[in-house]
PDB file of C-alpha atoms in Angstrom:
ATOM      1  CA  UNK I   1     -22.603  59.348 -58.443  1.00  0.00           C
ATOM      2  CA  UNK I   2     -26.413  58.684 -58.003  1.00  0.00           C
ATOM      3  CA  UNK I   3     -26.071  54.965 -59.758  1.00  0.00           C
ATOM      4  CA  UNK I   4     -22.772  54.190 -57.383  1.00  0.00           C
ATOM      5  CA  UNK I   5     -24.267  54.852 -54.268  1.00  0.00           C
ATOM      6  CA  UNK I   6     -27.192  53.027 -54.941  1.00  0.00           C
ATOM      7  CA  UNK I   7     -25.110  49.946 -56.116  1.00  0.00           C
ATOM      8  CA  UNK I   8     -22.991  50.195 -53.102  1.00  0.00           C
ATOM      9  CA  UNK I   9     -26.245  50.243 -51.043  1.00  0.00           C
ATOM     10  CA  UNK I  10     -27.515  47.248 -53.198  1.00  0.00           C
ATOM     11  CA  UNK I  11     -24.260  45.029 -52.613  1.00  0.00           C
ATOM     12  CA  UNK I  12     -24.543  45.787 -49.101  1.00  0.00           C
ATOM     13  CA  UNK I  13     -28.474  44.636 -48.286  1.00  0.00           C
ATOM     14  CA  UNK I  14     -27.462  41.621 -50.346  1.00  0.00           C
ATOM     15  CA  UNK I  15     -24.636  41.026 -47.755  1.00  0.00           C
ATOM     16  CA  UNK I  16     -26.144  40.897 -44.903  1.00  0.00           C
ATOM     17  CA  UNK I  17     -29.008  39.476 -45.866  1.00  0.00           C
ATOM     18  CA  UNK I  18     -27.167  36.265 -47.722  1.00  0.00           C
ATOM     19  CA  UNK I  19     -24.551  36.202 -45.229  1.00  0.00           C
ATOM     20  CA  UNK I  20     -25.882  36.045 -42.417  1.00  0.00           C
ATOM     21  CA  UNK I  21     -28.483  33.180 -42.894  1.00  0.00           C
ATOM     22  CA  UNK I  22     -28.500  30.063 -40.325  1.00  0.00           C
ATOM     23  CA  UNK I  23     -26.501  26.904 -42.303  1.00  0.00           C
ATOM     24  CA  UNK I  24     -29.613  25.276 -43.874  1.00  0.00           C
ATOM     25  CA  UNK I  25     -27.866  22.218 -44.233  1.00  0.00           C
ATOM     26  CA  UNK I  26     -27.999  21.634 -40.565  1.00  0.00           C
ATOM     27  CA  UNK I  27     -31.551  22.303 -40.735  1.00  0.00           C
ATOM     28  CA  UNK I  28     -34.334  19.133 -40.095  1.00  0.00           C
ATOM     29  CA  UNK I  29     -37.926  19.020 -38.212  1.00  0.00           C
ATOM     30  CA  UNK I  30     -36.394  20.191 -35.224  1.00  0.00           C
ATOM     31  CA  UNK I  31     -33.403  22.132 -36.648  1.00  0.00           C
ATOM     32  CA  UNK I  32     -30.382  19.859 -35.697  1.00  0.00           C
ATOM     33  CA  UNK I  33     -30.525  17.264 -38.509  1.00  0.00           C
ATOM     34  CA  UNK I  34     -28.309  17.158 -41.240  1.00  0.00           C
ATOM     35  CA  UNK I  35     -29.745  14.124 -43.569  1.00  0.00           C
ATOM     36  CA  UNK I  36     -26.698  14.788 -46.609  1.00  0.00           C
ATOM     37  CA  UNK I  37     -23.696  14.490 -43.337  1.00  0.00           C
ATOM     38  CA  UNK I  38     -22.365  11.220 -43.651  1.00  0.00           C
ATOM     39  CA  UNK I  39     -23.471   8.219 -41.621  1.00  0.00           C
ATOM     40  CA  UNK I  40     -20.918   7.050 -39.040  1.00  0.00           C
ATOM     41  CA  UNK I  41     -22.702   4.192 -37.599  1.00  0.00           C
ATOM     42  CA  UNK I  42     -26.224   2.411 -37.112  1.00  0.00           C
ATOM     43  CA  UNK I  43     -27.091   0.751 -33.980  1.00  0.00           C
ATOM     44  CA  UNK I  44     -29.715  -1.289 -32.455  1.00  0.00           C
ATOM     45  CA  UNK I  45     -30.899  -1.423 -28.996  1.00  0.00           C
ATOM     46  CA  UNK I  46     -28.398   0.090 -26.911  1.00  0.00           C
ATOM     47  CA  UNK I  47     -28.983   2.059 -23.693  1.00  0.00           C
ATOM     48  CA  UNK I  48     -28.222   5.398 -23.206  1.00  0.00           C
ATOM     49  CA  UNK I  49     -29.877   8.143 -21.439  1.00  0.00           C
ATOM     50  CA  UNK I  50     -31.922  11.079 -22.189  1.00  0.00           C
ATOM     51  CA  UNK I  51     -30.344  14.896 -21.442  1.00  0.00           C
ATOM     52  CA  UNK I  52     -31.207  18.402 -22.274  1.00  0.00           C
ATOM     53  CA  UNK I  53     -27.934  19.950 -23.667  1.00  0.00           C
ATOM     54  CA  UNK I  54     -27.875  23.849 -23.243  1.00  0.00           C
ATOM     55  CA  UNK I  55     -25.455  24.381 -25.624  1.00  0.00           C
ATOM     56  CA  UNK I  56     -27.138  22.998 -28.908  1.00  0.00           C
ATOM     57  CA  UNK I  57     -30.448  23.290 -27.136  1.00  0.00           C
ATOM     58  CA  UNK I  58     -31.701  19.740 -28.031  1.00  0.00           C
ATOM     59  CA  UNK I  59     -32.188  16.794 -26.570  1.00  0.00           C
ATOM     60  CA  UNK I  60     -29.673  13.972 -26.941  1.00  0.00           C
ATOM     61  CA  UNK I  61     -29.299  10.828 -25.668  1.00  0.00           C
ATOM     62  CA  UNK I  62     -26.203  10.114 -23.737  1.00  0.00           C
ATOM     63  CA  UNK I  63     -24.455   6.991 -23.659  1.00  0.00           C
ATOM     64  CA  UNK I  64     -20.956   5.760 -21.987  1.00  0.00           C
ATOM     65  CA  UNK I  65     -18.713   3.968 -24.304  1.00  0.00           C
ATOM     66  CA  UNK I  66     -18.030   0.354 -23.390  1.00  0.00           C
ATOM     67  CA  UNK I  67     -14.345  -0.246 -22.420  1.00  0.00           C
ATOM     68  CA  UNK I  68     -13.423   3.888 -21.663  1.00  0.00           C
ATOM     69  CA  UNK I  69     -13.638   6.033 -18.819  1.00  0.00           C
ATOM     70  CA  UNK I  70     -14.345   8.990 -19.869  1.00  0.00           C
ATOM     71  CA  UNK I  71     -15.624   8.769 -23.236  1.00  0.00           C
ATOM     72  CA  UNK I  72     -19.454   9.245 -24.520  1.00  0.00           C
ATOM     73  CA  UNK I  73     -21.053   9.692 -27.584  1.00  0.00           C
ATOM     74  CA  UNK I  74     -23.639  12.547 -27.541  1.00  0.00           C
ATOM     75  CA  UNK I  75     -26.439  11.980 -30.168  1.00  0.00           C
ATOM     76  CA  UNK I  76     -28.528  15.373 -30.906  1.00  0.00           C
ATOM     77  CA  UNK I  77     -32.153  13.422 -31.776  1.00  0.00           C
ATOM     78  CA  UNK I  78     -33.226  14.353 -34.967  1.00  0.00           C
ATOM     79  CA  UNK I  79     -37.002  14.982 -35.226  1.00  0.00           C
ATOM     80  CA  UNK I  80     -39.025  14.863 -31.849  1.00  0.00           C
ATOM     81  CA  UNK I  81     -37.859  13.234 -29.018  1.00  0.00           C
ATOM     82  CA  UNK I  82     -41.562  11.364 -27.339  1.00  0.00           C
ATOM     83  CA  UNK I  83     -43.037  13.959 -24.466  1.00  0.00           C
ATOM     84  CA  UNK I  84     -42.941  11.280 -22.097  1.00  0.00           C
ATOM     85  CA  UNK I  85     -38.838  10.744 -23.160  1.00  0.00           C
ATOM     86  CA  UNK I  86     -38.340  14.007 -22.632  1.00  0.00           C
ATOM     87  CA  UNK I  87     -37.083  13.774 -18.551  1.00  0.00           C
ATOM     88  CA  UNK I  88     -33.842  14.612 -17.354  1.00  0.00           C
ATOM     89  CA  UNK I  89     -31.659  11.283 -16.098  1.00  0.00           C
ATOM     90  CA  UNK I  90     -34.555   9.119 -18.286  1.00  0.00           C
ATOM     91  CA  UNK I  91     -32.999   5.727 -19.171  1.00  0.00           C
ATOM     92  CA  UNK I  92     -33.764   4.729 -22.527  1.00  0.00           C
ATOM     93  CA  UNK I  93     -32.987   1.647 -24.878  1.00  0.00           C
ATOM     94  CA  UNK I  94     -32.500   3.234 -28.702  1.00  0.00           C
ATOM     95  CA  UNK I  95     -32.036   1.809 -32.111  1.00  0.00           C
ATOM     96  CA  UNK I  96     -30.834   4.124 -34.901  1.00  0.00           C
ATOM     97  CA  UNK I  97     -28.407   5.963 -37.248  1.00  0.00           C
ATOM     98  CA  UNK I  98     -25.450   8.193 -36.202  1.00  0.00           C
ATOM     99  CA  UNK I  99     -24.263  11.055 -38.532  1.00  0.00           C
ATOM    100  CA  UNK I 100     -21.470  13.561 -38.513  1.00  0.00           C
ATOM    101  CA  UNK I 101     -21.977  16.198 -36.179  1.00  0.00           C
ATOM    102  CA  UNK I 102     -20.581  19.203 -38.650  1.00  0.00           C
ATOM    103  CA  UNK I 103     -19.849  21.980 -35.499  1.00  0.00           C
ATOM    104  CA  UNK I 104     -19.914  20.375 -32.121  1.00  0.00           C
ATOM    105  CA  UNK I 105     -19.850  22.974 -29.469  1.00  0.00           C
ATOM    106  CA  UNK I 106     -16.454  23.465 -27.753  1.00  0.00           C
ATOM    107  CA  UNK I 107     -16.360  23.915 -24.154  1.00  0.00           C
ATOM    108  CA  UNK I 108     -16.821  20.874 -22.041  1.00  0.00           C
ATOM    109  CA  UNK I 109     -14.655  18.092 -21.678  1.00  0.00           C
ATOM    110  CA  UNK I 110     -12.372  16.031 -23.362  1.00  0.00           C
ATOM    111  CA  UNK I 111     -14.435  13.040 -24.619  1.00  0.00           C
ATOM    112  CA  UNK I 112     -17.152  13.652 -26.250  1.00  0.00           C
ATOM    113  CA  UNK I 113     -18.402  13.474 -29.365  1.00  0.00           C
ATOM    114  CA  UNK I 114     -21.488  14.658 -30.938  1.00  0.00           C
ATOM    115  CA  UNK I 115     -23.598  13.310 -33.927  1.00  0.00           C
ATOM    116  CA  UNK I 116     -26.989  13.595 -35.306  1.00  0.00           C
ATOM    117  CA  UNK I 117     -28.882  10.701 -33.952  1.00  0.00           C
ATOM    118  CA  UNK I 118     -31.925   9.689 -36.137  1.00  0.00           C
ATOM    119  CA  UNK I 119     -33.710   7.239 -33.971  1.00  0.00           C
ATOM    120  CA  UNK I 120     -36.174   4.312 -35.321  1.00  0.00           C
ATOM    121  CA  UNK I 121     -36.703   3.284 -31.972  1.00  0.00           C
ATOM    122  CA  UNK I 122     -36.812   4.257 -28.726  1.00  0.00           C
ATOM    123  CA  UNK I 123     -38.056   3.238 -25.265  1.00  0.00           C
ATOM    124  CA  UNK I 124     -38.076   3.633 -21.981  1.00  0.00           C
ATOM    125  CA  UNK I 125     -36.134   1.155 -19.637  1.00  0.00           C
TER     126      UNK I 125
END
């Protein structure tokens, strides 16, 4: 009965504690980039502009797509955004690499799509 209980106990500790850890894969300098998520694009000195999203707690840069209305591309910067980037509204020219977003947050609207944004360059306009 002893050695049951104490398995039981055993199976459960290993449970939560492997269960319940944050997906690693998703994990960079900052804790948003995901360098094995496949690369949807590279670009190179397009404007966009910088924003504090609540709901991933990052900052992206934010940037209409040319030809909609309503659609943007959201890219999560991977690493650290420059101090004197990081400004609400702060218009910015960027070069870099997009990458699959794996669990975009849901509320908000129709439109937008997130990625990991790994920037070689960035400026401000």
């Amino acid at each position: 009965m002893r050695n049951t209980t104490a398995y039981c106990l055993l199976g459960a500790l290993l449970l939560v504690f492997g269960g319940c850890k944050k997906d690693q894969d998703a994990q960079g300098p900052n804790g948003t980039c995901a360098a094995q998520s496949p690369i949807i694009k590279t670009v190179a000195d397009l404007d966009g502009t910088v924003r504090f999203d609540a709901a991933v707690q990052q900052y992206l840069i934010y940037r209409a797509v040319p030809g909609t209305y309503d659609s943007v591309e959201l890219g999560v910067v991977c690493g650290t955004l420059p101090a004197d980037l990081q400004v609400a509204d702060a218009p910015v020219r960027f070069s870099g690499t997009y990458r699959e977003y794996a669990n975009p947050p849901q509320a908000g609207p129709a439109g937008r799509t997130y990625y990991y944004l790994e920037l070689t360059k960035v400026a401000a306009r």
